Tab-separated table of N, CA and C in Angstrom:
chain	number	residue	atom	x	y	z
A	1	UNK	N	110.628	181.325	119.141
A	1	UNK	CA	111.408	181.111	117.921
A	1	UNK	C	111.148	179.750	117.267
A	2	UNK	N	110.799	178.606	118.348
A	2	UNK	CA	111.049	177.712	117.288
A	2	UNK	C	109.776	177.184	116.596
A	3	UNK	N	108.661	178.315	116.802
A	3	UNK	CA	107.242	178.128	115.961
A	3	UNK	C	107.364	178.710	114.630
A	4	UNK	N	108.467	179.636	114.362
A	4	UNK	CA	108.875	179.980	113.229
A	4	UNK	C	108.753	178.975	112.273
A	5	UNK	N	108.916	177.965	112.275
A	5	UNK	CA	109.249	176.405	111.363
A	5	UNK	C	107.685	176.144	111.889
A	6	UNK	N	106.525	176.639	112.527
A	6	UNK	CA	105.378	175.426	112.924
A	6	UNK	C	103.991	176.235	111.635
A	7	UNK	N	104.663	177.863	112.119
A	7	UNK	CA	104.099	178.489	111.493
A	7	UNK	C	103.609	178.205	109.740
A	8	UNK	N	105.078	178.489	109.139
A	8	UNK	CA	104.786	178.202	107.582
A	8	UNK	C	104.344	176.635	107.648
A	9	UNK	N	104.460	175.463	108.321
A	9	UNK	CA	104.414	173.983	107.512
A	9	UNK	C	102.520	173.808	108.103
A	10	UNK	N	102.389	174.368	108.911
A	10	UNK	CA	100.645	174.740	109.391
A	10	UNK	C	99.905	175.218	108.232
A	11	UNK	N	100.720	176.381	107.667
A	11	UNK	CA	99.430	176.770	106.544
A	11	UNK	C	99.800	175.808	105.302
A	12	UNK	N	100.986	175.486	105.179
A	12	UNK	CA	101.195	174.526	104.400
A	12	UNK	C	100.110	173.212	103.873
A	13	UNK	N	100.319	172.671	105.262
A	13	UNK	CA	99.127	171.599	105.330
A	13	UNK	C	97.879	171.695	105.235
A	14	UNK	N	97.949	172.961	105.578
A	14	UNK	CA	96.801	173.526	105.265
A	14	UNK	C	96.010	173.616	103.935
A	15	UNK	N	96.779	174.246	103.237
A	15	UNK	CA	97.193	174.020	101.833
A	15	UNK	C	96.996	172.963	101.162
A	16	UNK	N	97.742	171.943	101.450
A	16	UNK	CA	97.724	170.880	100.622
A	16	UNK	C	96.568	170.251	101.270
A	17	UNK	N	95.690	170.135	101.827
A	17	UNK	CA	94.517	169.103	102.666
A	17	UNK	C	93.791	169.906	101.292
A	18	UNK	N	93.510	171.105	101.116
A	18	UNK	CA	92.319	171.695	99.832
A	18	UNK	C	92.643	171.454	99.078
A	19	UNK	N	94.264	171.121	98.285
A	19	UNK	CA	94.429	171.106	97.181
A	19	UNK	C	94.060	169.392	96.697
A	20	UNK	N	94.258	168.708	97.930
A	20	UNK	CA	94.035	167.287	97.712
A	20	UNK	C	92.421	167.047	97.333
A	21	UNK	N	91.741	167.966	98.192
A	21	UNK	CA	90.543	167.814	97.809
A	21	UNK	C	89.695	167.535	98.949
A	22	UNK	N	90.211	167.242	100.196
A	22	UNK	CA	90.086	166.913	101.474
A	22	UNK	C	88.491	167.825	101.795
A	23	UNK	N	88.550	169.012	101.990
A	23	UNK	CA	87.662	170.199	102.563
A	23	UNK	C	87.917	170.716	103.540
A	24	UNK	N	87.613	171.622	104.150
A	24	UNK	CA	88.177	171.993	105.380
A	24	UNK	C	87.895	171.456	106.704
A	25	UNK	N	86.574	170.552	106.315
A	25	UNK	CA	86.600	170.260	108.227
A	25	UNK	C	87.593	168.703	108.005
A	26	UNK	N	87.476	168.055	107.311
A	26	UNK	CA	88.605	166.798	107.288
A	26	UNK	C	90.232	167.414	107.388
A	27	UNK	N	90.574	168.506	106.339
A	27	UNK	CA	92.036	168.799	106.754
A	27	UNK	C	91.586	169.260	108.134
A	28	UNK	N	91.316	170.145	108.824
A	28	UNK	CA	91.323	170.153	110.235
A	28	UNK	C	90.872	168.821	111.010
A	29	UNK	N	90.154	168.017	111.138
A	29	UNK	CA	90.396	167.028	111.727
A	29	UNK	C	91.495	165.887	111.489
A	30	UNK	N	92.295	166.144	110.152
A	30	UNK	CA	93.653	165.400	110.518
A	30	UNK	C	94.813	166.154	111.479
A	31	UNK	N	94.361	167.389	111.562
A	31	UNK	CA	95.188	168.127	112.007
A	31	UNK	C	95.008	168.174	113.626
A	32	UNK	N	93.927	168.272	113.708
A	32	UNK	CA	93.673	168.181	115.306
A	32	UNK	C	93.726	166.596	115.675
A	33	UNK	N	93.437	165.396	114.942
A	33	UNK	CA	93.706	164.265	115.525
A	33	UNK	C	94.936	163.641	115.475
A	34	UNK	N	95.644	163.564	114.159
A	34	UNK	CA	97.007	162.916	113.802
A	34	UNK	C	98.019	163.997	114.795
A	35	UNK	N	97.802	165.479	114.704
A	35	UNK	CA	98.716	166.293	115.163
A	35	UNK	C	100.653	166.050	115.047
A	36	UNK	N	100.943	165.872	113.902
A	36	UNK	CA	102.114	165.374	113.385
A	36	UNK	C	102.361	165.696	112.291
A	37	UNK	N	103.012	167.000	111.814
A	37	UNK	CA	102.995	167.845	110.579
A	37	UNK	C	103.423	166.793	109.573
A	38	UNK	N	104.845	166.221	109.542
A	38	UNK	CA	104.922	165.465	108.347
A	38	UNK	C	104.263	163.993	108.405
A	39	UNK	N	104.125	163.098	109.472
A	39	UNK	CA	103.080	162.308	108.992
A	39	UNK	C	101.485	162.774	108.560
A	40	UNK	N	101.357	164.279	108.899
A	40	UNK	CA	99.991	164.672	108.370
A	40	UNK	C	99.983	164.608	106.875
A	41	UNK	N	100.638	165.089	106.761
A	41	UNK	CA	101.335	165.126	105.162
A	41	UNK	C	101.398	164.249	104.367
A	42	UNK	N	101.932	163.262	104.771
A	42	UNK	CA	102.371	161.903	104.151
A	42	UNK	C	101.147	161.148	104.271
A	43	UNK	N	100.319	161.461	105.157
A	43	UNK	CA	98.835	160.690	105.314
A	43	UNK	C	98.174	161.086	104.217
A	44	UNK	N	97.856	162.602	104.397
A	44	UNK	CA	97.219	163.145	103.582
A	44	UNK	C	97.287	162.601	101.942
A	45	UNK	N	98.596	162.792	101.441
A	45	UNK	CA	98.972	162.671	100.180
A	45	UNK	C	98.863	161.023	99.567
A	46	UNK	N	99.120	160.271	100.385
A	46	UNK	CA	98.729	158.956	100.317
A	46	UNK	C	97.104	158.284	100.582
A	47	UNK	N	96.091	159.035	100.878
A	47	UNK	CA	94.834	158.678	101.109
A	47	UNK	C	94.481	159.152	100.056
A	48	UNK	N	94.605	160.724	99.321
A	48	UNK	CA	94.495	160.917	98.011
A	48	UNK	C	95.074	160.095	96.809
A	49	UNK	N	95.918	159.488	97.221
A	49	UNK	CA	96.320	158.500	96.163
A	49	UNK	C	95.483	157.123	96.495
A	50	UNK	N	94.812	156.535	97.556
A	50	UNK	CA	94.106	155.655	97.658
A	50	UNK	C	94.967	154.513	98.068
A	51	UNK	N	95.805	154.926	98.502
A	51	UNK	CA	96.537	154.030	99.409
A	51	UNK	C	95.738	153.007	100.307
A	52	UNK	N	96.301	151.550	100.771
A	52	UNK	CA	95.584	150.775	101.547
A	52	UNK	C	95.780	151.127	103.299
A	53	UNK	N	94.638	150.942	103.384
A	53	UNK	CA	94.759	151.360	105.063
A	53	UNK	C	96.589	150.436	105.570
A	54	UNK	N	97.235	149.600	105.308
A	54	UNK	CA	98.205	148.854	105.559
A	54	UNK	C	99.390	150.172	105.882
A	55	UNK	N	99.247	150.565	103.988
A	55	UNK	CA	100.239	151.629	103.959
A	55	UNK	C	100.279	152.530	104.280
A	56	UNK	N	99.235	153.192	104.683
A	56	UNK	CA	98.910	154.854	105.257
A	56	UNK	C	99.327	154.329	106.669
A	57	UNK	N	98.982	153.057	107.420
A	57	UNK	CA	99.229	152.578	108.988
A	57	UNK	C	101.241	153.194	109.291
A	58	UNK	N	101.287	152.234	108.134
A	58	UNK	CA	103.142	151.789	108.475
A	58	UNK	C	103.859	153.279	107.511
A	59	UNK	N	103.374	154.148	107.059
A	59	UNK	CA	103.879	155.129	106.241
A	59	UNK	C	104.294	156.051	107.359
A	60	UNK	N	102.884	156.429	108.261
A	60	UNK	CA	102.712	157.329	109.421
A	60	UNK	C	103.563	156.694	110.350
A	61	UNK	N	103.355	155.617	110.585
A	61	UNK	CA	104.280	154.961	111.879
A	61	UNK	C	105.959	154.898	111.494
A	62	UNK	N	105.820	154.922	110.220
A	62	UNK	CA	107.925	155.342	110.077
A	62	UNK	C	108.014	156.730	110.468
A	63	UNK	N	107.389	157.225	109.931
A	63	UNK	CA	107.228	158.681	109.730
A	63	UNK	C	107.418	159.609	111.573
A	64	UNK	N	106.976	158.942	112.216
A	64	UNK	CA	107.154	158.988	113.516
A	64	UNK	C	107.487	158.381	114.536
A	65	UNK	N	108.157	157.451	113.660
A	65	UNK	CA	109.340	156.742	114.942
A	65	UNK	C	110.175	157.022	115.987
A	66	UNK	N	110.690	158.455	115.359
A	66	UNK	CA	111.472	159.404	116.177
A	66	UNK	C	110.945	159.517	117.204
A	67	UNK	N	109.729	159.890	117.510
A	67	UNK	CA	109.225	159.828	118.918
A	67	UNK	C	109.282	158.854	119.567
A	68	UNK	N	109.699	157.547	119.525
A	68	UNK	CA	109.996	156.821	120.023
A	68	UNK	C	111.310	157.141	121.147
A	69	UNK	N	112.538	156.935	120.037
A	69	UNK	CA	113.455	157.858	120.582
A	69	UNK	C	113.000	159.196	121.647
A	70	UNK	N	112.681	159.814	121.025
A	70	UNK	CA	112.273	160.825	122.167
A	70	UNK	C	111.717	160.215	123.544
A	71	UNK	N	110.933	159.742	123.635
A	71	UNK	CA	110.062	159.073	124.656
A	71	UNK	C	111.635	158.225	125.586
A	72	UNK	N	112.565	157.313	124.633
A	72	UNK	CA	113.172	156.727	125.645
A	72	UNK	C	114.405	157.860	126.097
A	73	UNK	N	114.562	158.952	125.554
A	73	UNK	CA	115.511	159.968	125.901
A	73	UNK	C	115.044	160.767	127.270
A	74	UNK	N	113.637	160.850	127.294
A	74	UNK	CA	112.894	161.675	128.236
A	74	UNK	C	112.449	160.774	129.551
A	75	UNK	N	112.295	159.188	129.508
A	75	UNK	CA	111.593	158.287	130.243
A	75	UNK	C	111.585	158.891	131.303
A	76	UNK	N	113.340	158.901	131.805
A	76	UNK	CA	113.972	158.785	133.333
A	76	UNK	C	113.207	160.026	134.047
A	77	UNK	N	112.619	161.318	133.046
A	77	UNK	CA	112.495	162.479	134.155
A	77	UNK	C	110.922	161.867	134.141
A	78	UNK	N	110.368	160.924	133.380
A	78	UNK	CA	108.761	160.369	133.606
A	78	UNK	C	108.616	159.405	134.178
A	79	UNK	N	109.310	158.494	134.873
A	79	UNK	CA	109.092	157.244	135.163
A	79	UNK	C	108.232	157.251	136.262
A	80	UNK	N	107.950	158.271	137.367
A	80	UNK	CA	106.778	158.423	137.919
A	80	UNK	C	105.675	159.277	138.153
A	81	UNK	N	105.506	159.118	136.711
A	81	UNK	CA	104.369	159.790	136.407
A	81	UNK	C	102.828	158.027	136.551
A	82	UNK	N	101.934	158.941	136.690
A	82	UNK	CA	100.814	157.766	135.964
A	82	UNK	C	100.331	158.051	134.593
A	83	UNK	N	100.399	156.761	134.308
A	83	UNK	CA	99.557	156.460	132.923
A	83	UNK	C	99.235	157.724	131.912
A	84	UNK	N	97.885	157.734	133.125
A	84	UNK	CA	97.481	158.349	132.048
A	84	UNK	C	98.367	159.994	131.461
A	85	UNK	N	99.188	160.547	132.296
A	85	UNK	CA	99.574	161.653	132.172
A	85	UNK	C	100.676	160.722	130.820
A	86	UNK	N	101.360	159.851	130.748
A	86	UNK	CA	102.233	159.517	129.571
A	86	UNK	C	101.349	159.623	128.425
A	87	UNK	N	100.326	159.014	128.897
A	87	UNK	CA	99.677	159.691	127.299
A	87	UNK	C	99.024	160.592	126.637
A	88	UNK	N	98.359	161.386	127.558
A	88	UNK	CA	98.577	163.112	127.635
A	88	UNK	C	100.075	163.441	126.814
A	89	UNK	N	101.164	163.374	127.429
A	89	UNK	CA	102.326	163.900	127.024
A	89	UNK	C	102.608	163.508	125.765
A	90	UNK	N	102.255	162.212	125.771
A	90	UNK	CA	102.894	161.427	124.411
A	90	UNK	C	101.973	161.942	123.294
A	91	UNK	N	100.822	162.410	123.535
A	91	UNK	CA	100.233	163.331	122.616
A	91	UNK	C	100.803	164.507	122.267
A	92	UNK	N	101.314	165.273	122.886
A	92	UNK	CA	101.657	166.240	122.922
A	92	UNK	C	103.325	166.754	122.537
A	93	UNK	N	103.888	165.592	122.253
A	93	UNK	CA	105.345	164.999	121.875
A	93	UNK	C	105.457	165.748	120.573
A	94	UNK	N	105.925	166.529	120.393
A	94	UNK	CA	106.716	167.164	118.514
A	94	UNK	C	107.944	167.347	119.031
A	95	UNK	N	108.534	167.929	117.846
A	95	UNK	CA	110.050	167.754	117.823
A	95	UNK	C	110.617	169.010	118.709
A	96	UNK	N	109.723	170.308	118.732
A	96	UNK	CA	109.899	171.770	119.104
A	96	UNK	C	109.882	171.280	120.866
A	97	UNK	N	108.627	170.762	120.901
A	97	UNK	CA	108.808	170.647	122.280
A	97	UNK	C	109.556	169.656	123.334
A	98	UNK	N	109.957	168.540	122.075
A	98	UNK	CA	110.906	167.900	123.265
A	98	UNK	C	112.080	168.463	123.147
A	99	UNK	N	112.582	168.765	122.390
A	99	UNK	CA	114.328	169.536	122.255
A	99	UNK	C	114.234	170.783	123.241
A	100	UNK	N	113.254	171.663	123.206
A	100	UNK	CA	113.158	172.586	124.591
A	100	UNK	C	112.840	172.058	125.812
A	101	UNK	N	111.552	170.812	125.967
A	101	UNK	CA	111.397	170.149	127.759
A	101	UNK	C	112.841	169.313	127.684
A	102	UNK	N	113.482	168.911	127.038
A	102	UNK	CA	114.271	167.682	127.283
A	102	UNK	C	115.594	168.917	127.678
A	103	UNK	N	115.924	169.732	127.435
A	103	UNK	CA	117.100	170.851	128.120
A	103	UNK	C	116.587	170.985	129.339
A	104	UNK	N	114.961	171.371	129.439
A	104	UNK	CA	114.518	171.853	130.964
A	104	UNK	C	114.904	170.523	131.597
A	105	UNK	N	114.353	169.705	131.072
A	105	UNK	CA	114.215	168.403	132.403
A	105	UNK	C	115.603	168.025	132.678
A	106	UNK	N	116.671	168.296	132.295
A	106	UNK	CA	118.232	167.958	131.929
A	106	UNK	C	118.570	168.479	132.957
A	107	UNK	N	118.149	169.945	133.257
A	107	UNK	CA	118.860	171.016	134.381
A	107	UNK	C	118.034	171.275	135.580
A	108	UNK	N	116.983	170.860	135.272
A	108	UNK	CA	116.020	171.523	136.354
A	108	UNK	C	115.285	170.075	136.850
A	109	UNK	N	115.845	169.631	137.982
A	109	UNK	CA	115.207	168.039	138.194
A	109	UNK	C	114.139	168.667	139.251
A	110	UNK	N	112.598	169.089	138.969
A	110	UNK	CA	111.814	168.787	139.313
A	110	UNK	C	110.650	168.101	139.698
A	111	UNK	N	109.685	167.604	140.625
A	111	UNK	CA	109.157	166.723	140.207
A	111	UNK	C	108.264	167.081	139.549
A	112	UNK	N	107.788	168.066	139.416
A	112	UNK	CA	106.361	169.031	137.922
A	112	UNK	C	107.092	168.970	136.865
A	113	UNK	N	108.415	168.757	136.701
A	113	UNK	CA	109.186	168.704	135.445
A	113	UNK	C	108.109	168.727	134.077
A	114	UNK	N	107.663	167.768	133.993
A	114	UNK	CA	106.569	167.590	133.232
A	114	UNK	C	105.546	168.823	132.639
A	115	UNK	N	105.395	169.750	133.577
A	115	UNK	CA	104.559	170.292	133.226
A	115	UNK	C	104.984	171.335	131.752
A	116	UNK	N	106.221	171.312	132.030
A	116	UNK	CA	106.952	172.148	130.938
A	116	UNK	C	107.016	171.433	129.504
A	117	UNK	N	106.800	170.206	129.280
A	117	UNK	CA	106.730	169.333	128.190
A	117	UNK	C	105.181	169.467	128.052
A	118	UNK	N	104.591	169.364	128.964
A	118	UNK	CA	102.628	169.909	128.675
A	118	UNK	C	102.583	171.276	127.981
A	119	UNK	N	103.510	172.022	128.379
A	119	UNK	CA	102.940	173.428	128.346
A	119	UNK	C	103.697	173.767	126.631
A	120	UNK	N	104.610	173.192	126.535
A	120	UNK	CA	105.316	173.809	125.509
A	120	UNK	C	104.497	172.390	123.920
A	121	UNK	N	104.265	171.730	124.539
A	121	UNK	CA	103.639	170.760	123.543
A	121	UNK	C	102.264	171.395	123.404
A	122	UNK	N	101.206	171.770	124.170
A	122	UNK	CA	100.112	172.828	124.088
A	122	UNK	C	99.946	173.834	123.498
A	123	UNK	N	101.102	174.736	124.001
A	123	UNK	CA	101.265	175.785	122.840
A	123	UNK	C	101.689	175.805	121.278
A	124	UNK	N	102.320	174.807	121.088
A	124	UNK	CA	102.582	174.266	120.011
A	124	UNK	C	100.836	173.818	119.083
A	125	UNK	N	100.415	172.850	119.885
A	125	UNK	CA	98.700	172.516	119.130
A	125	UNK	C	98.534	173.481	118.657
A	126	UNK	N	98.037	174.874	119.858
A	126	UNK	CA	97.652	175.672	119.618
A	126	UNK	C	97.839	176.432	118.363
A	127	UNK	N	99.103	176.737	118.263
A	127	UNK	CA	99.586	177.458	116.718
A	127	UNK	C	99.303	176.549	115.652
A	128	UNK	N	99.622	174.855	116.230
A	128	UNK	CA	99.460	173.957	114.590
A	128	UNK	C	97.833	174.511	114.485
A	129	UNK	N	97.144	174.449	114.969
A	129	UNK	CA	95.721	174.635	114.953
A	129	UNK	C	95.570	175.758	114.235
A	130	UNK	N	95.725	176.736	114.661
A	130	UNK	CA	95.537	178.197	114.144
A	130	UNK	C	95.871	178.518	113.027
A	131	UNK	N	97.530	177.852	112.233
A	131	UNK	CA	97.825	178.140	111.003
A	131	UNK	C	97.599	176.966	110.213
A	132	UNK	N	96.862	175.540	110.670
A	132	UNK	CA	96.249	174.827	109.899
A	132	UNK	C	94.774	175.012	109.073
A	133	UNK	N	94.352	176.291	109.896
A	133	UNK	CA	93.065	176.600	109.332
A	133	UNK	C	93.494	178.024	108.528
A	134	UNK	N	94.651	179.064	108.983
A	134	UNK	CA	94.525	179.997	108.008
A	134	UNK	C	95.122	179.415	106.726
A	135	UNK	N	96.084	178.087	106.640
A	135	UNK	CA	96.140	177.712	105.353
A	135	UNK	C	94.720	176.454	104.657
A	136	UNK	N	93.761	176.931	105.524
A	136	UNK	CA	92.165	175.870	104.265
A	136	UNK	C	92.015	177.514	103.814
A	137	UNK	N	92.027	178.280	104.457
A	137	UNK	CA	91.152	180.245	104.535
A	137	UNK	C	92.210	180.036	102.701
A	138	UNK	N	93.456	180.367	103.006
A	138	UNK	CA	94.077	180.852	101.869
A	138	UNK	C	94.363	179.700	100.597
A	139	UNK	N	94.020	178.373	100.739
A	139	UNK	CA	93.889	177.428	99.687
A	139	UNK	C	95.216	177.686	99.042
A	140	UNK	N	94.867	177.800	97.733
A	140	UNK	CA	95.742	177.959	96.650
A	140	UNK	C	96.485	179.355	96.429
A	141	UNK	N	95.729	180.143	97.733
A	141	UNK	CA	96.354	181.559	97.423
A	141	UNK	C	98.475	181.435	97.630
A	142	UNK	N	98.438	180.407	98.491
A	142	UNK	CA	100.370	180.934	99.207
A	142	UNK	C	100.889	180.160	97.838
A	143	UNK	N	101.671	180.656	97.003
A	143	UNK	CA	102.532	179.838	95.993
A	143	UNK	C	103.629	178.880	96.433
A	144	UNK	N	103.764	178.231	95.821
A	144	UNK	CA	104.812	177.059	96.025
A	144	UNK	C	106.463	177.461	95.727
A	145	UNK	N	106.570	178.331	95.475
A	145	UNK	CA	108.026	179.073	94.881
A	145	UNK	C	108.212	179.617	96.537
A	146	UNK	N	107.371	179.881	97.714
A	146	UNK	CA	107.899	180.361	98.339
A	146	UNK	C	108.883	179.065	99.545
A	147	UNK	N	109.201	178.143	99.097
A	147	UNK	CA	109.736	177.057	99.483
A	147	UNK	C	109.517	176.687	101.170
A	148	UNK	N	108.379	177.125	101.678
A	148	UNK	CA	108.321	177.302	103.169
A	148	UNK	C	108.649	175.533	103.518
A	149	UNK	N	108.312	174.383	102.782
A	149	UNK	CA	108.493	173.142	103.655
A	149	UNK	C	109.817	173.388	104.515
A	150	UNK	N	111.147	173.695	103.595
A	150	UNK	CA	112.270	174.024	104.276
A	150	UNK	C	112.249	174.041	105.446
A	151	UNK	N	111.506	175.535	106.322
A	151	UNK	CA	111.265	175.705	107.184
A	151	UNK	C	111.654	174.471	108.771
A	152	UNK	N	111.033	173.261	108.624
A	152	UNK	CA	111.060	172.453	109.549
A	152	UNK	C	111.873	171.997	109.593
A	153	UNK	N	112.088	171.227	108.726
A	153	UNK	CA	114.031	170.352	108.845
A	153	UNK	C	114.870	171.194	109.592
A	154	UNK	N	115.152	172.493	108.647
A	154	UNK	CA	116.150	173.374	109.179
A	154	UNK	C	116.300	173.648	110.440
A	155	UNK	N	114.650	174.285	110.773
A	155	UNK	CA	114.978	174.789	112.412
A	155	UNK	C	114.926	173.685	113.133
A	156	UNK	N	114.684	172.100	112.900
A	156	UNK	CA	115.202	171.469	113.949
A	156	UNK	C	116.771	171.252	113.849
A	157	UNK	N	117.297	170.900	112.627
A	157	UNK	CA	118.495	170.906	112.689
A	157	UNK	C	119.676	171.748	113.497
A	158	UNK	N	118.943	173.014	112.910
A	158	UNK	CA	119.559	174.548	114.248
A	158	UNK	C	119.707	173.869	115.563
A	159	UNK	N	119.144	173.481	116.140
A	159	UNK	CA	118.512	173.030	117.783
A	159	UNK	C	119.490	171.781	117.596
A	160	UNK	N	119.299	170.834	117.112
A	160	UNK	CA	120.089	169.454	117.696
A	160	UNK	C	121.165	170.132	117.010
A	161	UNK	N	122.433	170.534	116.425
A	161	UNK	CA	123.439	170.789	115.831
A	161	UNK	C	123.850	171.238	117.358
A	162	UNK	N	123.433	172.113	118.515
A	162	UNK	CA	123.684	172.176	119.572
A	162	UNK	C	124.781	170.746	120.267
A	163	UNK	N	123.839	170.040	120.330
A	163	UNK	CA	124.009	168.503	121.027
A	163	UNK	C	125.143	167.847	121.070
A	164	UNK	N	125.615	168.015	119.082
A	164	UNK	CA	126.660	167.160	118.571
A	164	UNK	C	127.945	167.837	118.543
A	165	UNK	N	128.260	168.747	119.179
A	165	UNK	CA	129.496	168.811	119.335
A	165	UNK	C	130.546	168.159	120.135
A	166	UNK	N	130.004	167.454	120.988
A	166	UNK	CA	130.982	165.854	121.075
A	166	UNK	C	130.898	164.922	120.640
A	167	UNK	N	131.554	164.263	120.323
A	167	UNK	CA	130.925	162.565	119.377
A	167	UNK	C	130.471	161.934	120.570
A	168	UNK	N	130.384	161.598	121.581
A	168	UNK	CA	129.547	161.025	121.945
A	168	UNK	C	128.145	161.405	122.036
A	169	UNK	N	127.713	162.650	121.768
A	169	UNK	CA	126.605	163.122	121.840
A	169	UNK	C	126.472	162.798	120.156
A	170	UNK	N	126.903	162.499	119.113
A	170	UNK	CA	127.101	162.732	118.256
A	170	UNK	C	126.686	161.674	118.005
C-alpha cells in the first residue's frame, strides 16, 4: 500500500526530468543516484533554472533533513551495526520505509532487525526505478490535471496521523 504514493510521484519525475529537458539517461541517473523523490525534484527544477551549485547543495539538503530525524529515531535499534551497513541503510532511508522498519524495530527487538529497513528500502528503489523510467517512456503523455503530486504528502500523512494520538507522541 504505501507504494501507492511511490508509484504516481516516479512517473511524475519522470515526467518532469523530459519536460525540463534533462533526457532520459540523466533523469534516470538522478533517480538512481539522488534517490529522494522531492529533493529529486527540487534538484531537477533548480539545475534547469541554472541555479549555483551552493543552492542546488543546501536546497536538497533542507529538502532532506527529515532523514536526519529519522536516523536519530531509529539509531538505538542500529547502534551495533558497522559502518558500513549505516550507510547502506542510510541510502536506502525514504519516508515509506522508515515509518514501516521503525514499527518493526519498535516490536520486534531483533538483532537482523535491520534487515527489514534493507528490504523494505530496496523494494522501494526498485519501484522508484521502474516508474521513473515509465514516466521518461510517457513524457508529456500523463496530464497535469491528474493532480498525482498529492499522492505523497497524503499517504505519509495517513501513516504518521497513527503516532499522534497522544501529545506526547504529538
Amino acid at each position: 500500500p504505501l507504494q501507492l504514493s511511490v508509484i504516481p510521484f516516479g512517473i511524475i519525475f519522470g515526467v518532469i526530468g523530459m519536460e525540463l529537458g534533462f533526457g532520459p539517461y540523466i533523469t534516470f541517473g538522478m533517480s538512481f543516484i539522488i534517490f529522494g523523490g522531492a529533493s529529486q525534484v527540487v534538484f531537477a527544477q533548480l539545475l534547469s533554472a541554472g541555479a549555483s551549485p551552493a543552492v542546488l547543495i543546501s536546497s536538497v539538503a533542507v529538502v532532506n533533513s527529515r532523514h536526519m530525524l529519522y536516523g536519530a529515531v531509529i539509531a538505538e535499534y542500529l547502534n551495533n551495526l558497522r559502518m558500513i551497513w549505516k550507510i547502506i541503510l542510510s541510502y536506502f532511508m525514504t519516508d515509506q520505509a522508515f515509518i514501516v522498519s521503525y514499527k518493526y524495530l519498535k516490536n520486534n527487538h531483533s538483532a537482523f532487525g535491520y534487515y527489514h529497513l534493507l528490504g523494505s528500502g530496496i523494494f522501494q528503489w526498485f519501484v522508484w526505478q521502474a516508474t521513473t523510467l515509465v514516466g521518461i517512456i510517457l513524457g508529456s503523455i500523463v496530464p497535469e490535471e491528474l493532480g498525482l503530486s498529492f499522492a505523497v504528502p497524503l499517504t505519509f500523512l495517513s501513516l504518521i496521523i497513527l503516532e499522534l494520538k497522544k501529545i506526547d507522541h504529538f
